[in-house]
Amino acid sequence: MTVHTPDAAPRIALHHAVLADLSGSKPKRLVRAMEYQAEDLPGTAQYAFETDFQQALRAAEAGDQLVEMWRKQLVQWDFTENPLWSAASPRTEERRADIYRELAVEEETAKLLDTVCPVPLASGPVVISKDFKAWRTVESKHGREWYWPRYSALLSEKGWSDEAVAGVDLAADSVVERLADPTRPDAYQSKGLVVGYVQSGKTANFTGVIAKAMDAGYRLIIVLGGTLNLLRDQTQRRLDKELVGRENIMGGGSEYDSDYYDDQEWLQRKFVEFGDHPSALGGFDIVRLTTRHDDYKALLRGITALEFEKQEPAVPLYDARNLHRSAARLMVVKKNKSVLGKLVKDLKKIRTPLSEIPVLIIDDESDEASVNTSRPKPDADRTAINQKISELLTLLPRAQYVGYTATPYANVFIDPSDTADIFPKDFIISLPRPEGYMGASDFHDFDSDDPDEQRTYATSNEMAHVRDVVVSDEDDTEPLERAIDMYVLTAAMKLFRRDRDALGEDYFRHHTMLIHESNWVESHRELLSRITKLWWQAGYSSSHGHTRLRALFESDITPVSAGRAAGYAVPATYDDLMPYVGPAVMNISADQKPIIVVNGDKDIETGEADFDRRPIWKILIGGQKLSRGFTVEGLTVSYFRRRSTNASALMQMGRWFGFREGYRDLVRLYIGREEEHGKQDIDLYKAFEAVCMDEESFRRELEQYAIMVDGVPQVTPAEIPPLVSQHLPLLKPTSANKMYNARLVEIRSPGLWREPFGYPSRSVDLRHNTNLWSPVFDRLSTATTDYAYHFPEKGIAHRVTALTGRLAPDEFLDIVREMRWLTPGQFDPHIEYLTAITRGPAAAVDEWIVLAPQTMRGAIKEVALGATGRSFTRWERVRRRDPLFGAISTSRHRSIAIRIAGGLPDSADPNTESLVADRRGALMLYPVVEPRHSADISPDGHIDRGKLVMGFGFVAPASARGYDDRIIRFRTIDSTDAVIVDVPHGEE
């Protein structure tokens, strides 16, 4: 057989027909499928052989059309959840092997496909869900999918990888399949929550959900688009451009009559197009009830716009004979009590029975519709908004509610007694971190094993991207001036790369700097004046200005980009960059307004931050409008000094998170390290670090709890609030006569690191805990031992120098049972587990190895402990989530403990391996002195025991799994689905 070129048109036509037939179904015998399709495709018979396919794959180059076609289909099968043809988990080698088995291809073909289309390693969404009745089948979708295939194709055209598109498909399916079947005779309201990351593309996910839901039959879509016009407008345009489409927007009129008549991308025909009205092409139209700049207004389009047409008047609208022949209605509504009130009023007037309309409510930034638990009194406006959402759900019995948030500790979890009507009783879905996303872990060294003195710009995220802001007083502008210089330098770098890397005129369409100091309008006025003066006095065209920029380029840009440019061009010297500085300054100063203030004060807004309508190269001064939901495009330099007492609010202010393709190495965060916070200063960077670590820990927990045991969920959404209370123990149901429906009884942790954060703050309690642990310190070895855990695949090793001891299981259990905590009962779920493996009928631990890590270099800080007053390393930690600590331990310590308990494979270190044994746990001790008490330590290391925190972490034996594979156990107080239940006084 002759060798054929990889791009032979007949071969492409043949494989296109084969894959079109296989799309949406199971993989089938490839050779038989090729032979079948070749019968109807002239000139393709010679290509209907597996050997030809193999030759084409061998000859294929990057971007080959045949390879891309097969990659798309393989990814679809790789991502499919619970297919009948494979019992293997998605995105695994086992799943891929099942695909090849069904295709009946030779081993050589499988190897070639694996080479050009590797198994995707992307994580899927984590789903916590009640049991639900499956209603979305291949048959139910057949012929009815209209908007989703077009949206999926649009994402691919935008440059999304096949894996990323498949990820949106999977996540959107995970939501839609848990909604009620829109054609079911009896009404059911499903309520869920989707948790993403800050600025990570949640809108793409809910756009996919809307597309799939409309295709399935949902005919009224209400998107609650934030509490500000800016956010609502941004969401409306995104949905119009990528989902609604040109024909639905025009509605038969001229393109110049559209609300986008002056929009550059509208005029360039970049809004999705179908070729005709969808209803004329076998689909259904979308009627917009809100427009780009018009929120929902009573009677604006007339009540008839809300009336649904019935082709079969004798049967309900939700009957398939009516539903799939009716247009969908879409509105993007601001979360404002007046606007929502108008909608509720109009809905009551329409003739279509509200009980017949399948409705989907998407609540973007859903925790903003809840009570603000950081304040002692509920926010009246939020309560009013909540009331209107509740009215909508009452009016529309077929309404489904899906909230979206970026904070796992959303208020809807923390205090469901105040948000009972929107609590996600049916499902909680945690989206995976997207590929290419720059998030919290990219600004912190969470998993770094390098000592401070060994960190480099290439290995340390903090060194690369974070710059300290420490001012002598409020008139000290030096750090701000330096940040603005960096903004100019990075602007020049983008122009340099656009030129040298031939990236195209629109590659860096936006270039922004965000200054975030306050929510107060008066502060913004003063700041605008100050920054305007700094900008025009900077002298960027003068020799003095260039001297300043050269020094910053050589000390900052050059060393960071040397190891982090990811292949993008980097100037060898400042002289190579200098020609681009002038154009960069001109771009920023265009219209003589380099600064935009984005808040609610129209008098001082110098230009609207509308990233959709025009390129923006500006410095933004932001308040509330920029602290939640609004996407700041092209954000490269952030200057952040704003304080917040609320963890969720702090995370939402992290506008520097997002996608930074082509300039990731240029991103800088200037952040306050000594900001006033009540009676003490706060390090905002460390505050962010603590919140981020906590949220990542909780996401990992959700992932563990999502694993089904014997086909049954370990955790239901109603059991999530008491889990959150483990992380935030001070936050409980507000009413004294209310409590969680489910009580967390036991958390099992075989082979897993567990570390409490809620240590007491009262001196009497701290003294009590120190006295409990003192005898253990007396029994520790007098000499230290070096332990290590080697990760050969990473080329790194974790090391710790520690004193060593042993504890009998009963001794450890007695100590933790007697310990006092910030909140009584906080550690009880762990004690339940420790009791079971220590004294239960199936006891699973024989001994605990005790390690007390010791610092052996640098300025050694010690504290005297035990009956003899021996000196031990003390650890300085602050209550970063006051009154809670962040992590006290480090990753370098944890891996050694996990290995000793059997949770990791061989460490390749003889000292560590000498401690490994079956049924053995590991315990690490950390005597902590808070910095505010450091001055109270005497020269010989003694301190009042009421100022010493006895921190610890433990790893139970990996074999101590209990009688089943559950890692968590609840006790239900009430048999209802209610999250919060009323209880008689005295029974709490």
PDB file of N, CA, C and O in Angstrom, residues 323-384:
ATOM      1  N   LEU A 323     -43.367  23.253  24.493  1.00  0.00           N
ATOM      2  CA  LEU A 323     -42.119  23.799  25.019  1.00  0.00           C
ATOM      3  C   LEU A 323     -41.069  23.998  23.928  1.00  0.00           C
ATOM      4  O   LEU A 323     -40.445  25.061  23.827  1.00  0.00           O
ATOM      5  N   HIS A 324     -40.865  22.978  23.113  1.00  0.00           N
ATOM      6  CA  HIS A 324     -39.768  23.030  22.149  1.00  0.00           C
ATOM      7  C   HIS A 324     -40.128  23.809  20.891  1.00  0.00           C
ATOM      8  O   HIS A 324     -39.311  23.906  19.976  1.00  0.00           O
ATOM      9  N   ARG A 325     -41.321  24.383  20.863  1.00  0.00           N
ATOM     10  CA  ARG A 325     -41.715  25.226  19.727  1.00  0.00           C
ATOM     11  C   ARG A 325     -41.921  26.671  20.183  1.00  0.00           C
ATOM     12  O   ARG A 325     -42.446  27.494  19.448  1.00  0.00           O
ATOM     13  N   SER A 326     -41.539  26.955  21.409  1.00  0.00           N
ATOM     14  CA  SER A 326     -41.717  28.286  21.984  1.00  0.00           C
ATOM     15  C   SER A 326     -40.371  28.994  22.100  1.00  0.00           C
ATOM     16  O   SER A 326     -39.334  28.362  22.350  1.00  0.00           O
ATOM     17  N   ALA A 327     -40.360  30.317  21.906  1.00  0.00           N
ATOM     18  CA  ALA A 327     -39.138  31.103  22.065  1.00  0.00           C
ATOM     19  C   ALA A 327     -38.771  31.198  23.543  1.00  0.00           C
ATOM     20  O   ALA A 327     -39.635  31.121  24.423  1.00  0.00           O
ATOM     21  N   ALA A 328     -37.481  31.365  23.799  1.00  0.00           N
ATOM     22  CA  ALA A 328     -37.011  31.565  25.168  1.00  0.00           C
ATOM     23  C   ALA A 328     -36.936  33.056  25.464  1.00  0.00           C
ATOM     24  O   ALA A 328     -36.741  33.876  24.557  1.00  0.00           O
ATOM     25  N   ARG A 329     -37.119  33.435  26.713  1.00  0.00           N
ATOM     26  CA  ARG A 329     -36.957  34.816  27.157  1.00  0.00           C
ATOM     27  C   ARG A 329     -35.724  34.903  28.054  1.00  0.00           C
ATOM     28  O   ARG A 329     -35.505  34.045  28.894  1.00  0.00           O
ATOM     29  N   LEU A 330     -34.952  35.949  27.839  1.00  0.00           N
ATOM     30  CA  LEU A 330     -33.728  36.151  28.621  1.00  0.00           C
ATOM     31  C   LEU A 330     -33.701  37.564  29.164  1.00  0.00           C
ATOM     32  O   LEU A 330     -33.942  38.528  28.443  1.00  0.00           O
ATOM     33  N   MET A 331     -33.407  37.685  30.446  1.00  0.00           N
ATOM     34  CA  MET A 331     -33.208  39.004  31.046  1.00  0.00           C
ATOM     35  C   MET A 331     -32.010  38.956  31.992  1.00  0.00           C
ATOM     36  O   MET A 331     -31.783  37.964  32.689  1.00  0.00           O
ATOM     37  N   VAL A 332     -31.228  40.033  31.959  1.00  0.00           N
ATOM     38  CA  VAL A 332     -30.111  40.192  32.886  1.00  0.00           C
ATOM     39  C   VAL A 332     -30.480  41.346  33.802  1.00  0.00           C
ATOM     40  O   VAL A 332     -30.626  42.491  33.353  1.00  0.00           O
ATOM     41  N   VAL A 333     -30.683  41.057  35.073  1.00  0.00           N
ATOM     42  CA  VAL A 333     -31.292  41.990  36.012  1.00  0.00           C
ATOM     43  C   VAL A 333     -30.317  42.317  37.141  1.00  0.00           C
ATOM     44  O   VAL A 333     -29.667  41.420  37.689  1.00  0.00           O
ATOM     45  N   LYS A 334     -30.199  43.575  37.462  1.00  0.00           N
ATOM     46  CA  LYS A 334     -29.381  43.986  38.607  1.00  0.00           C
ATOM     47  C   LYS A 334     -30.072  43.551  39.891  1.00  0.00           C
ATOM     48  O   LYS A 334     -31.292  43.579  39.999  1.00  0.00           O
ATOM     49  N   LYS A 335     -29.274  43.153  40.888  1.00  0.00           N
ATOM     50  CA  LYS A 335     -29.851  42.790  42.184  1.00  0.00           C
ATOM     51  C   LYS A 335     -30.179  44.069  42.950  1.00  0.00           C
ATOM     52  O   LYS A 335     -29.405  44.555  43.772  1.00  0.00           O
ATOM     53  N   ASN A 336     -31.363  44.573  42.616  1.00  0.00           N
ATOM     54  CA  ASN A 336     -31.854  45.816  43.185  1.00  0.00           C
ATOM     55  C   ASN A 336     -33.317  45.590  43.518  1.00  0.00           C
ATOM     56  O   ASN A 336     -34.084  45.088  42.696  1.00  0.00           O
ATOM     57  N   LYS A 337     -33.714  45.955  44.733  1.00  0.00           N
ATOM     58  CA  LYS A 337     -35.073  45.619  45.169  1.00  0.00           C
ATOM     59  C   LYS A 337     -36.134  46.271  44.294  1.00  0.00           C
ATOM     60  O   LYS A 337     -37.194  45.691  44.052  1.00  0.00           O
ATOM     61  N   SER A 338     -35.865  47.487  43.771  1.00  0.00           N
ATOM     62  CA  SER A 338     -36.833  48.173  42.920  1.00  0.00           C
ATOM     63  C   SER A 338     -37.001  47.453  41.585  1.00  0.00           C
ATOM     64  O   SER A 338     -38.120  47.215  41.125  1.00  0.00           O
ATOM     65  N   VAL A 339     -35.873  47.093  40.975  1.00  0.00           N
ATOM     66  CA  VAL A 339     -35.915  46.399  39.682  1.00  0.00           C
ATOM     67  C   VAL A 339     -36.588  45.036  39.824  1.00  0.00           C
ATOM     68  O   VAL A 339     -37.462  44.672  39.031  1.00  0.00           O
ATOM     69  N   LEU A 340     -36.196  44.289  40.834  1.00  0.00           N
ATOM     70  CA  LEU A 340     -36.794  42.969  41.046  1.00  0.00           C
ATOM     71  C   LEU A 340     -38.279  43.107  41.384  1.00  0.00           C
ATOM     72  O   LEU A 340     -39.094  42.251  41.001  1.00  0.00           O
ATOM     73  N   GLY A 341     -38.622  44.185  42.078  1.00  0.00           N
ATOM     74  CA  GLY A 341     -40.034  44.418  42.400  1.00  0.00           C
ATOM     75  C   GLY A 341     -40.872  44.624  41.148  1.00  0.00           C
ATOM     76  O   GLY A 341     -42.009  44.125  41.049  1.00  0.00           O
ATOM     77  N   LYS A 342     -40.325  45.351  40.153  1.00  0.00           N
ATOM     78  CA  LYS A 342     -41.033  45.549  38.886  1.00  0.00           C
ATOM     79  C   LYS A 342     -41.253  44.227  38.163  1.00  0.00           C
ATOM     80  O   LYS A 342     -42.322  43.971  37.597  1.00  0.00           O
ATOM     81  N   LEU A 343     -40.238  43.380  38.186  1.00  0.00           N
ATOM     82  CA  LEU A 343     -40.352  42.082  37.528  1.00  0.00           C
ATOM     83  C   LEU A 343     -41.423  41.233  38.197  1.00  0.00           C
ATOM     84  O   LEU A 343     -42.275  40.612  37.519  1.00  0.00           O
ATOM     85  N   VAL A 344     -41.401  41.185  39.516  1.00  0.00           N
ATOM     86  CA  VAL A 344     -42.413  40.409  40.251  1.00  0.00           C
ATOM     87  C   VAL A 344     -43.813  40.921  39.918  1.00  0.00           C
ATOM     88  O   VAL A 344     -44.740  40.142  39.667  1.00  0.00           O
ATOM     89  N   LYS A 345     -43.957  42.245  39.865  1.00  0.00           N
ATOM     90  CA  LYS A 345     -45.265  42.850  39.578  1.00  0.00           C
ATOM     91  C   LYS A 345     -45.754  42.476  38.187  1.00  0.00           C
ATOM     92  O   LYS A 345     -46.928  42.134  37.985  1.00  0.00           O
ATOM     93  N   ASP A 346     -44.874  42.530  37.179  1.00  0.00           N
ATOM     94  CA  ASP A 346     -45.266  42.195  35.808  1.00  0.00           C
ATOM     95  C   ASP A 346     -45.604  40.726  35.649  1.00  0.00           C
ATOM     96  O   ASP A 346     -46.521  40.362  34.907  1.00  0.00           O
ATOM     97  N   LEU A 347     -44.834  39.864  36.315  1.00  0.00           N
ATOM     98  CA  LEU A 347     -45.098  38.421  36.211  1.00  0.00           C
ATOM     99  C   LEU A 347     -46.511  38.092  36.697  1.00  0.00           C
ATOM    100  O   LEU A 347     -47.166  37.190  36.168  1.00  0.00           O
ATOM    101  N   LYS A 348     -46.965  38.827  37.678  1.00  0.00           N
ATOM    102  CA  LYS A 348     -48.303  38.561  38.222  1.00  0.00           C
ATOM    103  C   LYS A 348     -49.406  38.946  37.229  1.00  0.00           C
ATOM    104  O   LYS A 348     -50.553  38.530  37.389  1.00  0.00           O
ATOM    105  N   LYS A 349     -49.057  39.735  36.195  1.00  0.00           N
ATOM    106  CA  LYS A 349     -50.063  40.237  35.259  1.00  0.00           C
ATOM    107  C   LYS A 349     -50.225  39.377  34.007  1.00  0.00           C
ATOM    108  O   LYS A 349     -51.211  39.523  33.293  1.00  0.00           O
ATOM    109  N   ILE A 350     -49.263  38.516  33.690  1.00  0.00           N
ATOM    110  CA  ILE A 350     -49.343  37.806  32.413  1.00  0.00           C
ATOM    111  C   ILE A 350     -50.382  36.702  32.463  1.00  0.00           C
ATOM    112  O   ILE A 350     -50.722  36.181  33.525  1.00  0.00           O
ATOM    113  N   ARG A 351     -50.885  36.360  31.255  1.00  0.00           N
ATOM    114  CA  ARG A 351     -51.940  35.354  31.163  1.00  0.00           C
ATOM    115  C   ARG A 351     -51.406  33.931  31.278  1.00  0.00           C
ATOM    116  O   ARG A 351     -52.093  33.043  31.749  1.00  0.00           O
ATOM    117  N   THR A 352     -50.175  33.709  30.807  1.00  0.00           N
ATOM    118  CA  THR A 352     -49.599  32.366  30.898  1.00  0.00           C
ATOM    119  C   THR A 352     -49.509  31.945  32.354  1.00  0.00           C
ATOM    120  O   THR A 352     -48.913  32.662  33.170  1.00  0.00           O
ATOM    121  N   PRO A 353     -50.097  30.819  32.717  1.00  0.00           N
ATOM    122  CA  PRO A 353     -50.006  30.378  34.122  1.00  0.00           C
ATOM    123  C   PRO A 353     -48.537  30.251  34.556  1.00  0.00           C
ATOM    124  O   PRO A 353     -47.749  29.546  33.902  1.00  0.00           O
ATOM    125  N   LEU A 354     -48.169  30.930  35.616  1.00  0.00           N
ATOM    126  CA  LEU A 354     -46.775  30.899  36.063  1.00  0.00           C
ATOM    127  C   LEU A 354     -46.344  29.491  36.468  1.00  0.00           C
ATOM    128  O   LEU A 354     -45.155  29.167  36.418  1.00  0.00           O
ATOM    129  N   SER A 355     -47.314  28.669  36.867  1.00  0.00           N
ATOM    130  CA  SER A 355     -46.990  27.300  37.280  1.00  0.00           C
ATOM    131  C   SER A 355     -46.582  26.428  36.105  1.00  0.00           C
ATOM    132  O   SER A 355     -46.123  25.301  36.306  1.00  0.00           O
ATOM    133  N   GLU A 356     -46.713  26.951  34.874  1.00  0.00           N
ATOM    134  CA  GLU A 356     -46.379  26.150  33.687  1.00  0.00           C
ATOM    135  C   GLU A 356     -45.027  26.532  33.087  1.00  0.00           C
ATOM    136  O   GLU A 356     -44.552  25.871  32.180  1.00  0.00           O
ATOM    137  N   ILE A 357     -44.413  27.608  33.563  1.00  0.00           N
ATOM    138  CA  ILE A 357     -43.201  28.124  32.907  1.00  0.00           C
ATOM    139  C   ILE A 357     -41.939  27.538  33.554  1.00  0.00           C
ATOM    140  O   ILE A 357     -41.658  27.785  34.727  1.00  0.00           O
ATOM    141  N   PRO A 358     -41.142  26.766  32.798  1.00  0.00           N
ATOM    142  CA  PRO A 358     -39.835  26.311  33.324  1.00  0.00           C
ATOM    143  C   PRO A 358     -38.862  27.488  33.336  1.00  0.00           C
ATOM    144  O   PRO A 358     -38.580  28.081  32.294  1.00  0.00           O
ATOM    145  N   VAL A 359     -38.385  27.833  34.517  1.00  0.00           N
ATOM    146  CA  VAL A 359     -37.560  29.035  34.709  1.00  0.00           C
ATOM    147  C   VAL A 359     -36.203  28.638  35.273  1.00  0.00           C
ATOM    148  O   VAL A 359     -36.109  27.759  36.137  1.00  0.00           O
ATOM    149  N   LEU A 360     -35.168  29.304  34.805  1.00  0.00           N
ATOM    150  CA  LEU A 360     -33.830  29.138  35.383  1.00  0.00           C
ATOM    151  C   LEU A 360     -33.361  30.493  35.883  1.00  0.00           C
ATOM    152  O   LEU A 360     -33.311  31.463  35.121  1.00  0.00           O
ATOM    153  N   ILE A 361     -33.039  30.566  37.169  1.00  0.00           N
ATOM    154  CA  ILE A 361     -32.489  31.786  37.771  1.00  0.00           C
ATOM    155  C   ILE A 361     -31.003  31.553  38.032  1.00  0.00           C
ATOM    156  O   ILE A 361     -30.630  30.647  38.779  1.00  0.00           O
ATOM    157  N   ILE A 362     -30.162  32.348  37.391  1.00  0.00           N
ATOM    158  CA  ILE A 362     -28.715  32.319  37.614  1.00  0.00           C
ATOM    159  C   ILE A 362     -28.362  33.521  38.474  1.00  0.00           C
ATOM    160  O   ILE A 362     -28.621  34.667  38.089  1.00  0.00           O
ATOM    161  N   ASP A 363     -27.787  33.292  39.637  1.00  0.00           N
ATOM    162  CA  ASP A 363     -27.451  34.363  40.578  1.00  0.00           C
ATOM    163  C   ASP A 363     -25.932  34.520  40.629  1.00  0.00           C
ATOM    164  O   ASP A 363     -25.239  33.775  41.322  1.00  0.00           O
ATOM    165  N   ASP A 364     -25.430  35.478  39.848  1.00  0.00           N
ATOM    166  CA  ASP A 364     -23.988  35.720  39.824  1.00  0.00           C
ATOM    167  C   ASP A 364     -23.570  36.436  41.099  1.00  0.00           C
ATOM    168  O   ASP A 364     -24.256  37.356  41.555  1.00  0.00           O
ATOM    169  N   GLU A 365     -22.416  36.042  41.657  1.00  0.00           N
ATOM    170  CA  GLU A 365     -21.961  36.557  42.959  1.00  0.00           C
ATOM    171  C   GLU A 365     -23.075  36.371  43.980  1.00  0.00           C
ATOM    172  O   GLU A 365     -23.522  37.307  44.650  1.00  0.00           O
ATOM    173  N   SER A 366     -23.515  35.125  44.144  1.00  0.00           N
ATOM    174  CA  SER A 366     -24.712  34.831  44.937  1.00  0.00           C
ATOM    175  C   SER A 366     -24.570  35.189  46.407  1.00  0.00           C
ATOM    176  O   SER A 366     -25.568  35.453  47.079  1.00  0.00           O
ATOM    177  N   ASP A 367     -23.350  35.219  46.933  1.00  0.00           N
ATOM    178  CA  ASP A 367     -23.216  35.561  48.344  1.00  0.00           C
ATOM    179  C   ASP A 367     -23.518  37.035  48.584  1.00  0.00           C
ATOM    180  O   ASP A 367     -23.690  37.465  49.717  1.00  0.00           O
ATOM    181  N   GLU A 368     -23.608  37.818  47.495  1.00  0.00           N
ATOM    182  CA  GLU A 368     -24.020  39.216  47.661  1.00  0.00           C
ATOM    183  C   GLU A 368     -25.527  39.339  47.842  1.00  0.00           C
ATOM    184  O   GLU A 368     -26.028  40.396  48.152  1.00  0.00           O
ATOM    185  N   ALA A 369     -26.264  38.264  47.628  1.00  0.00           N
ATOM    186  CA  ALA A 369     -27.717  38.302  47.854  1.00  0.00           C
ATOM    187  C   ALA A 369     -28.053  37.835  49.251  1.00  0.00           C
ATOM    188  O   ALA A 369     -29.203  37.648  49.592  1.00  0.00           O
ATOM    189  N   SER A 370     -27.026  37.611  50.074  1.00  0.00           N
ATOM    190  CA  SER A 370     -27.243  37.056  51.405  1.00  0.00           C
ATOM    191  C   SER A 370     -26.921  38.087  52.468  1.00  0.00           C
ATOM    192  O   SER A 370     -26.374  39.137  52.192  1.00  0.00           O
ATOM    193  N   VAL A 371     -27.234  37.756  53.694  1.00  0.00           N
ATOM    194  CA  VAL A 371     -26.917  38.642  54.807  1.00  0.00           C
ATOM    195  C   VAL A 371     -25.406  38.720  54.966  1.00  0.00           C
ATOM    196  O   VAL A 371     -24.702  37.717  54.884  1.00  0.00           O
ATOM    197  N   ASN A 372     -24.906  39.896  55.190  1.00  0.00           N
ATOM    198  CA  ASN A 372     -23.482  40.093  55.402  1.00  0.00           C
ATOM    199  C   ASN A 372     -23.146  39.750  56.849  1.00  0.00           C
ATOM    200  O   ASN A 372     -23.359  40.547  57.748  1.00  0.00           O
ATOM    201  N   THR A 373     -22.584  38.569  57.051  1.00  0.00           N
ATOM    202  CA  THR A 373     -22.357  38.110  58.422  1.00  0.00           C
ATOM    203  C   THR A 373     -21.170  38.797  59.089  1.00  0.00           C
ATOM    204  O   THR A 373     -20.913  38.558  60.248  1.00  0.00           O
ATOM    205  N   SER A 374     -20.450  39.637  58.348  1.00  0.00           N
ATOM    206  CA  SER A 374     -19.340  40.337  58.993  1.00  0.00           C
ATOM    207  C   SER A 374     -19.844  41.541  59.798  1.00  0.00           C
ATOM    208  O   SER A 374     -19.084  42.183  60.485  1.00  0.00           O
ATOM    209  N   ARG A 375     -21.128  41.858  59.674  1.00  0.00           N
ATOM    210  CA  ARG A 375     -21.690  42.973  60.424  1.00  0.00           C
ATOM    211  C   ARG A 375     -22.610  42.445  61.510  1.00  0.00           C
ATOM    212  O   ARG A 375     -23.247  41.415  61.345  1.00  0.00           O
ATOM    213  N   PRO A 376     -22.733  43.166  62.608  1.00  0.00           N
ATOM    214  CA  PRO A 376     -23.576  42.676  63.692  1.00  0.00           C
ATOM    215  C   PRO A 376     -25.058  42.688  63.345  1.00  0.00           C
ATOM    216  O   PRO A 376     -25.833  41.938  63.902  1.00  0.00           O
ATOM    217  N   LYS A 377     -25.466  43.566  62.390  1.00  0.00           N
ATOM    218  CA  LYS A 377     -26.872  43.623  62.001  1.00  0.00           C
ATOM    219  C   LYS A 377     -26.974  43.314  60.515  1.00  0.00           C
ATOM    220  O   LYS A 377     -26.125  43.722  59.724  1.00  0.00           O
ATOM    221  N   PRO A 378     -28.029  42.628  60.092  1.00  0.00           N
ATOM    222  CA  PRO A 378     -28.183  42.331  58.675  1.00  0.00           C
ATOM    223  C   PRO A 378     -28.281  43.616  57.860  1.00  0.00           C
ATOM    224  O   PRO A 378     -28.807  44.623  58.289  1.00  0.00           O
ATOM    225  N   ASP A 379     -27.727  43.550  56.648  1.00  0.00           N
ATOM    226  CA  ASP A 379     -27.805  44.649  55.709  1.00  0.00           C
ATOM    227  C   ASP A 379     -29.221  44.708  55.159  1.00  0.00           C
ATOM    228  O   ASP A 379     -29.689  43.775  54.537  1.00  0.00           O
ATOM    229  N   ALA A 380     -29.908  45.828  55.355  1.00  0.00           N
ATOM    230  CA  ALA A 380     -31.327  45.921  54.995  1.00  0.00           C
ATOM    231  C   ALA A 380     -31.548  45.727  53.506  1.00  0.00           C
ATOM    232  O   ALA A 380     -32.494  45.054  53.085  1.00  0.00           O
ATOM    233  N   ASP A 381     -30.659  46.313  52.665  1.00  0.00           N
ATOM    234  CA  ASP A 381     -30.838  46.167  51.225  1.00  0.00           C
ATOM    235  C   ASP A 381     -30.682  44.717  50.801  1.00  0.00           C
ATOM    236  O   ASP A 381     -31.436  44.202  49.983  1.00  0.00           O
ATOM    237  N   ARG A 382     -29.701  44.045  51.357  1.00  0.00           N
ATOM    238  CA  ARG A 382     -29.499  42.655  50.977  1.00  0.00           C
ATOM    239  C   ARG A 382     -30.672  41.801  51.426  1.00  0.00           C
ATOM    240  O   ARG A 382     -31.110  40.901  50.722  1.00  0.00           O
ATOM    241  N   THR A 383     -31.167  42.094  52.571  1.00  0.00           N
ATOM    242  CA  THR A 383     -32.332  41.354  53.047  1.00  0.00           C
ATOM    243  C   THR A 383     -33.505  41.582  52.107  1.00  0.00           C
ATOM    244  O   THR A 383     -34.263  40.653  51.799  1.00  0.00           O
ATOM    245  N   ALA A 384     -33.669  42.831  51.626  1.00  0.00           N
ATOM    246  CA  ALA A 384     -34.764  43.144  50.701  1.00  0.00           C
ATOM    247  C   ALA A 384     -34.588  42.401  49.387  1.00  0.00           C
ATOM    248  O   ALA A 384     -35.555  41.888  48.811  1.00  0.00           O
TER     249      ALA A 384
END
